[in-house]
Amino acid sequence: MPKVSDEYRDARREQILAAARRVFRRNGFHATSMQDLFAEAQLSSGAVYRYFRSKDEMVLAIAEDGIRGVIALMASVARDRDGRSIGEALAAATELVREKDEQDGLAGLGIQVWGEALRNPDLRESFATMLRGIKTEIAEVVRQDQAAGRLPAGVPPEDLAGVLVAVLPGVILQLAMFGPKESAGLPDALRALWPA
């Protein structure tokens, strides 16, 4: 049997996730069967199950893909400030969320993932771990801003980070409910709230 390359595996995995995103956006998680996913991906059940054991695993992979870029962005801002404020960091995260929503419907899928996480304890824990990662990165940015006098020093950085993390679900909810046009000004509003 010929060896399959990493590139092939990555492309096949992305093919399956792209199909899952499309069918989940169309039907929602609960109304989507594995048969629907096989048909959308144009793959056999065996081909799909090689990558994902269940629909829940696909939901988690979609959530992770959506949040991974935001966590990386926040980590980058925490490491390499270059004079950027917390407002600039949140604005950049908001712009990334808007781009991902335009590419693959992140906002509507995000709302569905949150709802599913309330029902599924494994998904809830995985999602909570991802959100804690964002909160940790934002807390580091907050510490730096507190030390520089740009944010109040009397509040624990983790508490301020918790409030700031809440901005991102708000952005996602507005994108899902109102679309990109009504949320276009949010990045500039964040920069104005917390200027450099």
mmCIF file with all atom_site columns, C-alpha atoms in Angstrom:
data_model
loop_
_atom_site.group_PDB
_atom_site.id
_atom_site.type_symbol
_atom_site.label_atom_id
_atom_site.label_alt_id
_atom_site.label_comp_id
_atom_site.label_asym_id
_atom_site.label_entity_id
_atom_site.label_seq_id
_atom_site.pdbx_PDB_ins_code
_atom_site.Cartn_x
_atom_site.Cartn_y
_atom_site.Cartn_z
_atom_site.occupancy
_atom_site.B_iso_or_equiv
_atom_site.pdbx_formal_charge
_atom_site.auth_seq_id
_atom_site.auth_comp_id
_atom_site.auth_asym_id
_atom_site.auth_atom_id
_atom_site.pdbx_PDB_model_num
ATOM 1   C CA . MET A 1 1   ? 0.000   0.000  0.000  1.00 0.00 ? 1   MET A CA 1
ATOM 2   C CA . PRO A 1 2   ? 1.504   3.391  -0.981 1.00 0.00 ? 2   PRO A CA 1
ATOM 3   C CA . LYS A 1 3   ? 2.346   5.835  1.805  1.00 0.00 ? 3   LYS A CA 1
ATOM 4   C CA . VAL A 1 4   ? 0.091   8.894  2.034  1.00 0.00 ? 4   VAL A CA 1
ATOM 5   C CA . SER A 1 5   ? 1.831   12.259 2.429  1.00 0.00 ? 5   SER A CA 1
ATOM 6   C CA . ASP A 1 6   ? 1.108   14.740 5.215  1.00 0.00 ? 6   ASP A CA 1
ATOM 7   C CA . GLU A 1 7   ? -0.024  17.219 2.577  1.00 0.00 ? 7   GLU A CA 1
ATOM 8   C CA . TYR A 1 8   ? -2.576  14.743 1.276  1.00 0.00 ? 8   TYR A CA 1
ATOM 9   C CA . ARG A 1 9   ? -3.868  14.025 4.801  1.00 0.00 ? 9   ARG A CA 1
ATOM 10  C CA . ASP A 1 10  ? -4.118  17.739 5.582  1.00 0.00 ? 10  ASP A CA 1
ATOM 11  C CA . ALA A 1 11  ? -5.966  18.426 2.329  1.00 0.00 ? 11  ALA A CA 1
ATOM 12  C CA . ARG A 1 12  ? -8.385  15.548 2.918  1.00 0.00 ? 12  ARG A CA 1
ATOM 13  C CA . ARG A 1 13  ? -9.037  16.702 6.496  1.00 0.00 ? 13  ARG A CA 1
ATOM 14  C CA . GLU A 1 14  ? -9.728  20.233 5.267  1.00 0.00 ? 14  GLU A CA 1
ATOM 15  C CA . GLN A 1 15  ? -12.021 18.848 2.533  1.00 0.00 ? 15  GLN A CA 1
ATOM 16  C CA . ILE A 1 16  ? -14.071 17.095 5.217  1.00 0.00 ? 16  ILE A CA 1
ATOM 17  C CA . LEU A 1 17  ? -14.168 20.151 7.500  1.00 0.00 ? 17  LEU A CA 1
ATOM 18  C CA . ALA A 1 18  ? -15.145 22.458 4.631  1.00 0.00 ? 18  ALA A CA 1
ATOM 19  C CA . ALA A 1 19  ? -18.012 20.113 3.791  1.00 0.00 ? 19  ALA A CA 1
ATOM 20  C CA . ALA A 1 20  ? -19.017 19.966 7.461  1.00 0.00 ? 20  ALA A CA 1
ATOM 21  C CA . ARG A 1 21  ? -19.029 23.769 7.712  1.00 0.00 ? 21  ARG A CA 1
ATOM 22  C CA . ARG A 1 22  ? -21.291 24.029 4.668  1.00 0.00 ? 22  ARG A CA 1
ATOM 23  C CA . VAL A 1 23  ? -23.798 21.435 5.824  1.00 0.00 ? 23  VAL A CA 1
ATOM 24  C CA . PHE A 1 24  ? -23.782 22.661 9.461  1.00 0.00 ? 24  PHE A CA 1
ATOM 25  C CA . ARG A 1 25  ? -24.472 26.228 8.274  1.00 0.00 ? 25  ARG A CA 1
ATOM 26  C CA . ARG A 1 26  ? -27.304 24.953 6.100  1.00 0.00 ? 26  ARG A CA 1
ATOM 27  C CA . ASN A 1 27  ? -28.919 22.456 8.483  1.00 0.00 ? 27  ASN A CA 1
ATOM 28  C CA . GLY A 1 28  ? -27.488 23.058 11.956 1.00 0.00 ? 28  GLY A CA 1
ATOM 29  C CA . PHE A 1 29  ? -25.646 20.399 13.947 1.00 0.00 ? 29  PHE A CA 1
ATOM 30  C CA . HIS A 1 30  ? -28.621 18.410 15.163 1.00 0.00 ? 30  HIS A CA 1
ATOM 31  C CA . ALA A 1 31  ? -30.367 18.169 11.812 1.00 0.00 ? 31  ALA A CA 1
ATOM 32  C CA . THR A 1 32  ? -27.157 17.011 10.120 1.00 0.00 ? 32  THR A CA 1
ATOM 33  C CA . SER A 1 33  ? -26.517 13.290 9.943  1.00 0.00 ? 33  SER A CA 1
ATOM 34  C CA . MET A 1 34  ? -23.226 11.599 9.222  1.00 0.00 ? 34  MET A CA 1
ATOM 35  C CA . GLN A 1 35  ? -24.770 10.522 5.894  1.00 0.00 ? 35  GLN A CA 1
ATOM 36  C CA . ASP A 1 36  ? -25.277 14.217 5.070  1.00 0.00 ? 36  ASP A CA 1
ATOM 37  C CA . LEU A 1 37  ? -21.610 14.835 5.828  1.00 0.00 ? 37  LEU A CA 1
ATOM 38  C CA . PHE A 1 38  ? -20.429 11.919 3.674  1.00 0.00 ? 38  PHE A CA 1
ATOM 39  C CA . ALA A 1 39  ? -22.546 13.168 0.767  1.00 0.00 ? 39  ALA A CA 1
ATOM 40  C CA . GLU A 1 40  ? -21.391 16.786 1.125  1.00 0.00 ? 40  GLU A CA 1
ATOM 41  C CA . ALA A 1 41  ? -17.721 15.743 1.277  1.00 0.00 ? 41  ALA A CA 1
ATOM 42  C CA . GLN A 1 42  ? -18.289 13.253 -1.589 1.00 0.00 ? 42  GLN A CA 1
ATOM 43  C CA . LEU A 1 43  ? -16.400 10.642 0.422  1.00 0.00 ? 43  LEU A CA 1
ATOM 44  C CA . SER A 1 44  ? -17.183 7.207  1.789  1.00 0.00 ? 44  SER A CA 1
ATOM 45  C CA . SER A 1 45  ? -17.943 6.695  5.455  1.00 0.00 ? 45  SER A CA 1
ATOM 46  C CA . GLY A 1 46  ? -14.589 4.945  5.884  1.00 0.00 ? 46  GLY A CA 1
ATOM 47  C CA . ALA A 1 47  ? -12.703 7.888  4.395  1.00 0.00 ? 47  ALA A CA 1
ATOM 48  C CA . VAL A 1 48  ? -14.406 10.331 6.771  1.00 0.00 ? 48  VAL A CA 1
ATOM 49  C CA . TYR A 1 49  ? -14.082 8.089  9.827  1.00 0.00 ? 49  TYR A CA 1
ATOM 50  C CA . ARG A 1 50  ? -10.342 7.840  9.213  1.00 0.00 ? 50  ARG A CA 1
ATOM 51  C CA . TYR A 1 51  ? -10.151 11.510 10.205 1.00 0.00 ? 51  TYR A CA 1
ATOM 52  C CA . PHE A 1 52  ? -13.099 12.011 12.568 1.00 0.00 ? 52  PHE A CA 1
ATOM 53  C CA . ARG A 1 53  ? -14.755 9.386  14.756 1.00 0.00 ? 53  ARG A CA 1
ATOM 54  C CA . SER A 1 54  ? -17.945 11.418 15.191 1.00 0.00 ? 54  SER A CA 1
ATOM 55  C CA . LYS A 1 55  ? -19.854 14.535 14.311 1.00 0.00 ? 55  LYS A CA 1
ATOM 56  C CA . ASP A 1 56  ? -18.809 15.968 17.697 1.00 0.00 ? 56  ASP A CA 1
ATOM 57  C CA . GLU A 1 57  ? -15.152 15.638 16.709 1.00 0.00 ? 57  GLU A CA 1
ATOM 58  C CA . MET A 1 58  ? -15.873 17.645 13.564 1.00 0.00 ? 58  MET A CA 1
ATOM 59  C CA . VAL A 1 59  ? -17.665 20.319 15.603 1.00 0.00 ? 59  VAL A CA 1
ATOM 60  C CA . LEU A 1 60  ? -14.664 20.572 17.919 1.00 0.00 ? 60  LEU A CA 1
ATOM 61  C CA . ALA A 1 61  ? -12.205 20.729 15.004 1.00 0.00 ? 61  ALA A CA 1
ATOM 62  C CA . ILE A 1 62  ? -14.226 23.555 13.443 1.00 0.00 ? 62  ILE A CA 1
ATOM 63  C CA . ALA A 1 63  ? -14.257 25.439 16.757 1.00 0.00 ? 63  ALA A CA 1
ATOM 64  C CA . GLU A 1 64  ? -10.515 24.915 17.210 1.00 0.00 ? 64  GLU A CA 1
ATOM 65  C CA . ASP A 1 65  ? -9.767  26.094 13.676 1.00 0.00 ? 65  ASP A CA 1
ATOM 66  C CA . GLY A 1 66  ? -11.861 29.204 14.277 1.00 0.00 ? 66  GLY A CA 1
ATOM 67  C CA . ILE A 1 67  ? -10.227 30.103 17.572 1.00 0.00 ? 67  ILE A CA 1
ATOM 68  C CA . ARG A 1 68  ? -6.645  29.042 16.831 1.00 0.00 ? 68  ARG A CA 1
ATOM 69  C CA . GLY A 1 69  ? -5.932  32.194 14.824 1.00 0.00 ? 69  GLY A CA 1
ATOM 70  C CA . VAL A 1 70  ? -7.351  34.457 17.536 1.00 0.00 ? 70  VAL A CA 1
ATOM 71  C CA . ILE A 1 71  ? -5.173  32.794 20.205 1.00 0.00 ? 71  ILE A CA 1
ATOM 72  C CA . ALA A 1 72  ? -2.082  33.085 18.004 1.00 0.00 ? 72  ALA A CA 1
ATOM 73  C CA . LEU A 1 73  ? -2.834  36.755 17.347 1.00 0.00 ? 73  LEU A CA 1
ATOM 74  C CA . MET A 1 74  ? -3.244  37.519 21.055 1.00 0.00 ? 74  MET A CA 1
ATOM 75  C CA . ALA A 1 75  ? -0.024  35.635 21.873 1.00 0.00 ? 75  ALA A CA 1
ATOM 76  C CA . SER A 1 76  ? 1.792   37.635 19.209 1.00 0.00 ? 76  SER A CA 1
ATOM 77  C CA . VAL A 1 77  ? 0.485   40.924 20.613 1.00 0.00 ? 77  VAL A CA 1
ATOM 78  C CA . ALA A 1 78  ? 1.486   39.882 24.144 1.00 0.00 ? 78  ALA A CA 1
ATOM 79  C CA . ARG A 1 79  ? 5.036   39.073 22.981 1.00 0.00 ? 79  ARG A CA 1
ATOM 80  C CA . ASP A 1 80  ? 5.625   41.884 20.484 1.00 0.00 ? 80  ASP A CA 1
ATOM 81  C CA . ARG A 1 81  ? 3.707   44.929 21.625 1.00 0.00 ? 81  ARG A CA 1
ATOM 82  C CA . ASP A 1 82  ? 5.291   47.480 19.262 1.00 0.00 ? 82  ASP A CA 1
ATOM 83  C CA . GLY A 1 83  ? 3.324   50.166 21.096 1.00 0.00 ? 83  GLY A CA 1
ATOM 84  C CA . ARG A 1 84  ? -0.029  48.511 20.370 1.00 0.00 ? 84  ARG A CA 1
ATOM 85  C CA . SER A 1 85  ? -2.761  49.006 22.939 1.00 0.00 ? 85  SER A CA 1
ATOM 86  C CA . ILE A 1 86  ? -5.250  46.462 24.212 1.00 0.00 ? 86  ILE A CA 1
ATOM 87  C CA . GLY A 1 87  ? -7.754  48.200 21.925 1.00 0.00 ? 87  GLY A CA 1
ATOM 88  C CA . GLU A 1 88  ? -5.511  47.524 18.929 1.00 0.00 ? 88  GLU A CA 1
ATOM 89  C CA . ALA A 1 89  ? -5.145  43.877 19.979 1.00 0.00 ? 89  ALA A CA 1
ATOM 90  C CA . LEU A 1 90  ? -8.916  43.440 20.271 1.00 0.00 ? 90  LEU A CA 1
ATOM 91  C CA . ALA A 1 91  ? -9.472  45.336 17.024 1.00 0.00 ? 91  ALA A CA 1
ATOM 92  C CA . ALA A 1 92  ? -7.043  42.995 15.242 1.00 0.00 ? 92  ALA A CA 1
ATOM 93  C CA . ALA A 1 93  ? -8.801  39.965 16.763 1.00 0.00 ? 93  ALA A CA 1
ATOM 94  C CA . THR A 1 94  ? -12.155 41.410 15.657 1.00 0.00 ? 94  THR A CA 1
ATOM 95  C CA . GLU A 1 95  ? -10.857 41.911 12.114 1.00 0.00 ? 95  GLU A CA 1
ATOM 96  C CA . LEU A 1 96  ? -9.612  38.301 12.085 1.00 0.00 ? 96  LEU A CA 1
ATOM 97  C CA . VAL A 1 97  ? -13.024 37.070 13.263 1.00 0.00 ? 97  VAL A CA 1
ATOM 98  C CA . ARG A 1 98  ? -14.694 39.115 10.513 1.00 0.00 ? 98  ARG A CA 1
ATOM 99  C CA . GLU A 1 99  ? -12.331 37.644 7.883  1.00 0.00 ? 99  GLU A CA 1
ATOM 100 C CA . LYS A 1 100 ? -12.974 34.091 9.095  1.00 0.00 ? 100 LYS A CA 1
ATOM 101 C CA . ASP A 1 101 ? -16.700 34.739 9.059  1.00 0.00 ? 101 ASP A CA 1
ATOM 102 C CA . GLU A 1 102 ? -16.492 35.922 5.462  1.00 0.00 ? 102 GLU A CA 1
ATOM 103 C CA . GLN A 1 103 ? -14.397 32.871 4.484  1.00 0.00 ? 103 GLN A CA 1
ATOM 104 C CA . ASP A 1 104 ? -16.336 30.113 6.198  1.00 0.00 ? 104 ASP A CA 1
ATOM 105 C CA . GLY A 1 105 ? -19.267 31.436 8.220  1.00 0.00 ? 105 GLY A CA 1
ATOM 106 C CA . LEU A 1 106 ? -17.445 31.465 11.575 1.00 0.00 ? 106 LEU A CA 1
ATOM 107 C CA . ALA A 1 107 ? -20.101 33.564 13.338 1.00 0.00 ? 107 ALA A CA 1
ATOM 108 C CA . GLY A 1 108 ? -23.094 31.331 12.682 1.00 0.00 ? 108 GLY A CA 1
ATOM 109 C CA . LEU A 1 109 ? -21.044 28.218 13.345 1.00 0.00 ? 109 LEU A CA 1
ATOM 110 C CA . GLY A 1 110 ? -19.644 29.789 16.518 1.00 0.00 ? 110 GLY A CA 1
ATOM 111 C CA . ILE A 1 111 ? -23.136 30.369 17.916 1.00 0.00 ? 111 ILE A CA 1
ATOM 112 C CA . GLN A 1 112 ? -24.048 26.771 17.129 1.00 0.00 ? 112 GLN A CA 1
ATOM 113 C CA . VAL A 1 113 ? -20.860 25.513 18.814 1.00 0.00 ? 113 VAL A CA 1
ATOM 114 C CA . TRP A 1 114 ? -21.664 27.450 21.994 1.00 0.00 ? 114 TRP A CA 1
ATOM 115 C CA . GLY A 1 115 ? -25.152 25.973 22.062 1.00 0.00 ? 115 GLY A CA 1
ATOM 116 C CA . GLU A 1 116 ? -23.760 22.499 21.482 1.00 0.00 ? 116 GLU A CA 1
ATOM 117 C CA . ALA A 1 117 ? -21.162 23.020 24.232 1.00 0.00 ? 117 ALA A CA 1
ATOM 118 C CA . LEU A 1 118 ? -23.975 23.499 26.754 1.00 0.00 ? 118 LEU A CA 1
ATOM 119 C CA . ARG A 1 119 ? -25.262 20.019 25.895 1.00 0.00 ? 119 ARG A CA 1
ATOM 120 C CA . ASN A 1 120 ? -21.987 18.173 25.407 1.00 0.00 ? 120 ASN A CA 1
ATOM 121 C CA . PRO A 1 121 ? -19.588 18.177 28.407 1.00 0.00 ? 121 PRO A CA 1
ATOM 122 C CA . ASP A 1 122 ? -16.554 17.101 26.349 1.00 0.00 ? 122 ASP A CA 1
ATOM 123 C CA . LEU A 1 123 ? -17.096 19.878 23.830 1.00 0.00 ? 123 LEU A CA 1
ATOM 124 C CA . ARG A 1 124 ? -17.733 22.356 26.667 1.00 0.00 ? 124 ARG A CA 1
ATOM 125 C CA . GLU A 1 125 ? -14.415 21.453 28.312 1.00 0.00 ? 125 GLU A CA 1
ATOM 126 C CA . SER A 1 126 ? -12.483 21.673 25.038 1.00 0.00 ? 126 SER A CA 1
ATOM 127 C CA . PHE A 1 127 ? -14.096 24.991 24.197 1.00 0.00 ? 127 PHE A CA 1
ATOM 128 C CA . ALA A 1 128 ? -13.467 26.294 27.729 1.00 0.00 ? 128 ALA A CA 1
ATOM 129 C CA . THR A 1 129 ? -9.792  25.328 27.387 1.00 0.00 ? 129 THR A CA 1
ATOM 130 C CA . MET A 1 130 ? -9.549  27.327 24.153 1.00 0.00 ? 130 MET A CA 1
ATOM 131 C CA . LEU A 1 131 ? -11.218 30.352 25.749 1.00 0.00 ? 131 LEU A CA 1
ATOM 132 C CA . ARG A 1 132 ? -8.892  30.103 28.759 1.00 0.00 ? 132 ARG A CA 1
ATOM 133 C CA . GLY A 1 133 ? -5.994  30.238 26.296 1.00 0.00 ? 133 GLY A CA 1
ATOM 134 C CA . ILE A 1 134 ? -7.289  33.508 24.868 1.00 0.00 ? 134 ILE A CA 1
ATOM 135 C CA . LYS A 1 135 ? -7.883  34.859 28.379 1.00 0.00 ? 135 LYS A CA 1
ATOM 136 C CA . THR A 1 136 ? -4.313  33.970 29.398 1.00 0.00 ? 136 THR A CA 1
ATOM 137 C CA . GLU A 1 137 ? -2.884  35.815 26.394 1.00 0.00 ? 137 GLU A CA 1
ATOM 138 C CA . ILE A 1 138 ? -5.078  38.860 27.004 1.00 0.00 ? 138 ILE A CA 1
ATOM 139 C CA . ALA A 1 139 ? -4.127  38.855 30.720 1.00 0.00 ? 139 ALA A CA 1
ATOM 140 C CA . GLU A 1 140 ? -0.482  39.204 29.699 1.00 0.00 ? 140 GLU A CA 1
ATOM 141 C CA . VAL A 1 141 ? -1.348  42.204 27.512 1.00 0.00 ? 141 VAL A CA 1
ATOM 142 C CA . VAL A 1 142 ? -3.349  43.660 30.434 1.00 0.00 ? 142 VAL A CA 1
ATOM 143 C CA . ARG A 1 143 ? -0.359  43.230 32.797 1.00 0.00 ? 143 ARG A CA 1
ATOM 144 C CA . GLN A 1 144 ? 1.837   45.131 30.372 1.00 0.00 ? 144 GLN A CA 1
ATOM 145 C CA . ASP A 1 145 ? -0.757  47.911 30.026 1.00 0.00 ? 145 ASP A CA 1
ATOM 146 C CA . GLN A 1 146 ? -1.185  48.100 33.816 1.00 0.00 ? 146 GLN A CA 1
ATOM 147 C CA . ALA A 1 147 ? 2.590   48.406 34.274 1.00 0.00 ? 147 ALA A CA 1
ATOM 148 C CA . ALA A 1 148 ? 2.645   51.206 31.684 1.00 0.00 ? 148 ALA A CA 1
ATOM 149 C CA . GLY A 1 149 ? -0.288  53.011 33.358 1.00 0.00 ? 149 GLY A CA 1
ATOM 150 C CA . ARG A 1 150 ? -2.689  52.500 30.431 1.00 0.00 ? 150 ARG A CA 1
ATOM 151 C CA . LEU A 1 151 ? -5.116  50.303 32.420 1.00 0.00 ? 151 LEU A CA 1
ATOM 152 C CA . PRO A 1 152 ? -6.125  50.507 36.107 1.00 0.00 ? 152 PRO A CA 1
ATOM 153 C CA . ALA A 1 153 ? -3.635  48.716 38.363 1.00 0.00 ? 153 ALA A CA 1
ATOM 154 C CA . GLY A 1 154 ? -6.056  47.894 41.191 1.00 0.00 ? 154 GLY A CA 1
ATOM 155 C CA . VAL A 1 155 ? -7.930  45.188 39.270 1.00 0.00 ? 155 VAL A CA 1
ATOM 156 C CA . PRO A 1 156 ? -6.450  41.690 38.829 1.00 0.00 ? 156 PRO A CA 1
ATOM 157 C CA . PRO A 1 157 ? -5.279  41.238 35.212 1.00 0.00 ? 157 PRO A CA 1
ATOM 158 C CA . GLU A 1 158 ? -7.271  37.991 34.905 1.00 0.00 ? 158 GLU A CA 1
ATOM 159 C CA . ASP A 1 159 ? -10.503 39.827 35.811 1.00 0.00 ? 159 ASP A CA 1
ATOM 160 C CA . LEU A 1 160 ? -9.883  42.583 33.256 1.00 0.00 ? 160 LEU A CA 1
ATOM 161 C CA . ALA A 1 161 ? -8.959  39.912 30.705 1.00 0.00 ? 161 ALA A CA 1
ATOM 162 C CA . GLY A 1 162 ? -12.272 38.147 31.431 1.00 0.00 ? 162 GLY A CA 1
ATOM 163 C CA . VAL A 1 163 ? -14.167 41.322 30.571 1.00 0.00 ? 163 VAL A CA 1
ATOM 164 C CA . LEU A 1 164 ? -12.096 41.871 27.435 1.00 0.00 ? 164 LEU A CA 1
ATOM 165 C CA . VAL A 1 165 ? -12.538 38.255 26.301 1.00 0.00 ? 165 VAL A CA 1
ATOM 166 C CA . ALA A 1 166 ? -16.291 38.845 26.441 1.00 0.00 ? 166 ALA A CA 1
ATOM 167 C CA . VAL A 1 167 ? -15.886 41.352 23.589 1.00 0.00 ? 167 VAL A CA 1
ATOM 168 C CA . LEU A 1 168 ? -15.114 38.594 21.067 1.00 0.00 ? 168 LEU A CA 1
ATOM 169 C CA . PRO A 1 169 ? -18.318 36.563 21.610 1.00 0.00 ? 169 PRO A CA 1
ATOM 170 C CA . GLY A 1 170 ? -20.210 39.856 21.360 1.00 0.00 ? 170 GLY A CA 1
ATOM 171 C CA . VAL A 1 171 ? -18.597 40.532 17.986 1.00 0.00 ? 171 VAL A CA 1
ATOM 172 C CA . ILE A 1 172 ? -19.410 37.000 16.829 1.00 0.00 ? 172 ILE A CA 1
ATOM 173 C CA . LEU A 1 173 ? -23.036 37.345 17.968 1.00 0.00 ? 173 LEU A CA 1
ATOM 174 C CA . GLN A 1 174 ? -23.427 40.658 16.127 1.00 0.00 ? 174 GLN A CA 1
ATOM 175 C CA . LEU A 1 175 ? -21.920 39.182 12.961 1.00 0.00 ? 175 LEU A CA 1
ATOM 176 C CA . ALA A 1 176 ? -24.293 36.218 13.151 1.00 0.00 ? 176 ALA A CA 1
ATOM 177 C CA . MET A 1 177 ? -27.367 38.329 13.857 1.00 0.00 ? 177 MET A CA 1
ATOM 178 C CA . PHE A 1 178 ? -26.765 41.473 11.813 1.00 0.00 ? 178 PHE A CA 1
ATOM 179 C CA . GLY A 1 179 ? -24.149 40.551 9.228  1.00 0.00 ? 179 GLY A CA 1
ATOM 180 C CA . PRO A 1 180 ? -20.827 42.153 8.371  1.00 0.00 ? 180 PRO A CA 1
ATOM 181 C CA . LYS A 1 181 ? -22.158 45.553 7.323  1.00 0.00 ? 181 LYS A CA 1
ATOM 182 C CA . GLU A 1 182 ? -23.528 46.494 10.746 1.00 0.00 ? 182 GLU A CA 1
ATOM 183 C CA . SER A 1 183 ? -20.377 45.341 12.531 1.00 0.00 ? 183 SER A CA 1
ATOM 184 C CA . ALA A 1 184 ? -17.906 47.047 10.210 1.00 0.00 ? 184 ALA A CA 1
ATOM 185 C CA . GLY A 1 185 ? -17.123 49.834 12.690 1.00 0.00 ? 185 GLY A CA 1
ATOM 186 C CA . LEU A 1 186 ? -16.353 47.593 15.677 1.00 0.00 ? 186 LEU A CA 1
ATOM 187 C CA . PRO A 1 187 ? -12.546 47.445 15.197 1.00 0.00 ? 187 PRO A CA 1
ATOM 188 C CA . ASP A 1 188 ? -12.268 51.238 15.108 1.00 0.00 ? 188 ASP A CA 1
ATOM 189 C CA . ALA A 1 189 ? -14.566 51.504 18.134 1.00 0.00 ? 189 ALA A CA 1
ATOM 190 C CA . LEU A 1 190 ? -12.256 49.173 20.091 1.00 0.00 ? 190 LEU A CA 1
ATOM 191 C CA . ARG A 1 191 ? -9.228  51.261 19.120 1.00 0.00 ? 191 ARG A CA 1
ATOM 192 C CA . ALA A 1 192 ? -11.071 54.391 20.305 1.00 0.00 ? 192 ALA A CA 1
ATOM 193 C CA . LEU A 1 193 ? -12.056 52.803 23.645 1.00 0.00 ? 193 LEU A CA 1
ATOM 194 C CA . TRP A 1 194 ? -8.495  51.703 24.437 1.00 0.00 ? 194 TRP A CA 1
ATOM 195 C CA . PRO A 1 195 ? -6.137  53.941 22.445 1.00 0.00 ? 195 PRO A CA 1
ATOM 196 C CA . ALA A 1 196 ? -2.385  53.440 22.212 1.00 0.00 ? 196 ALA A CA 1
#
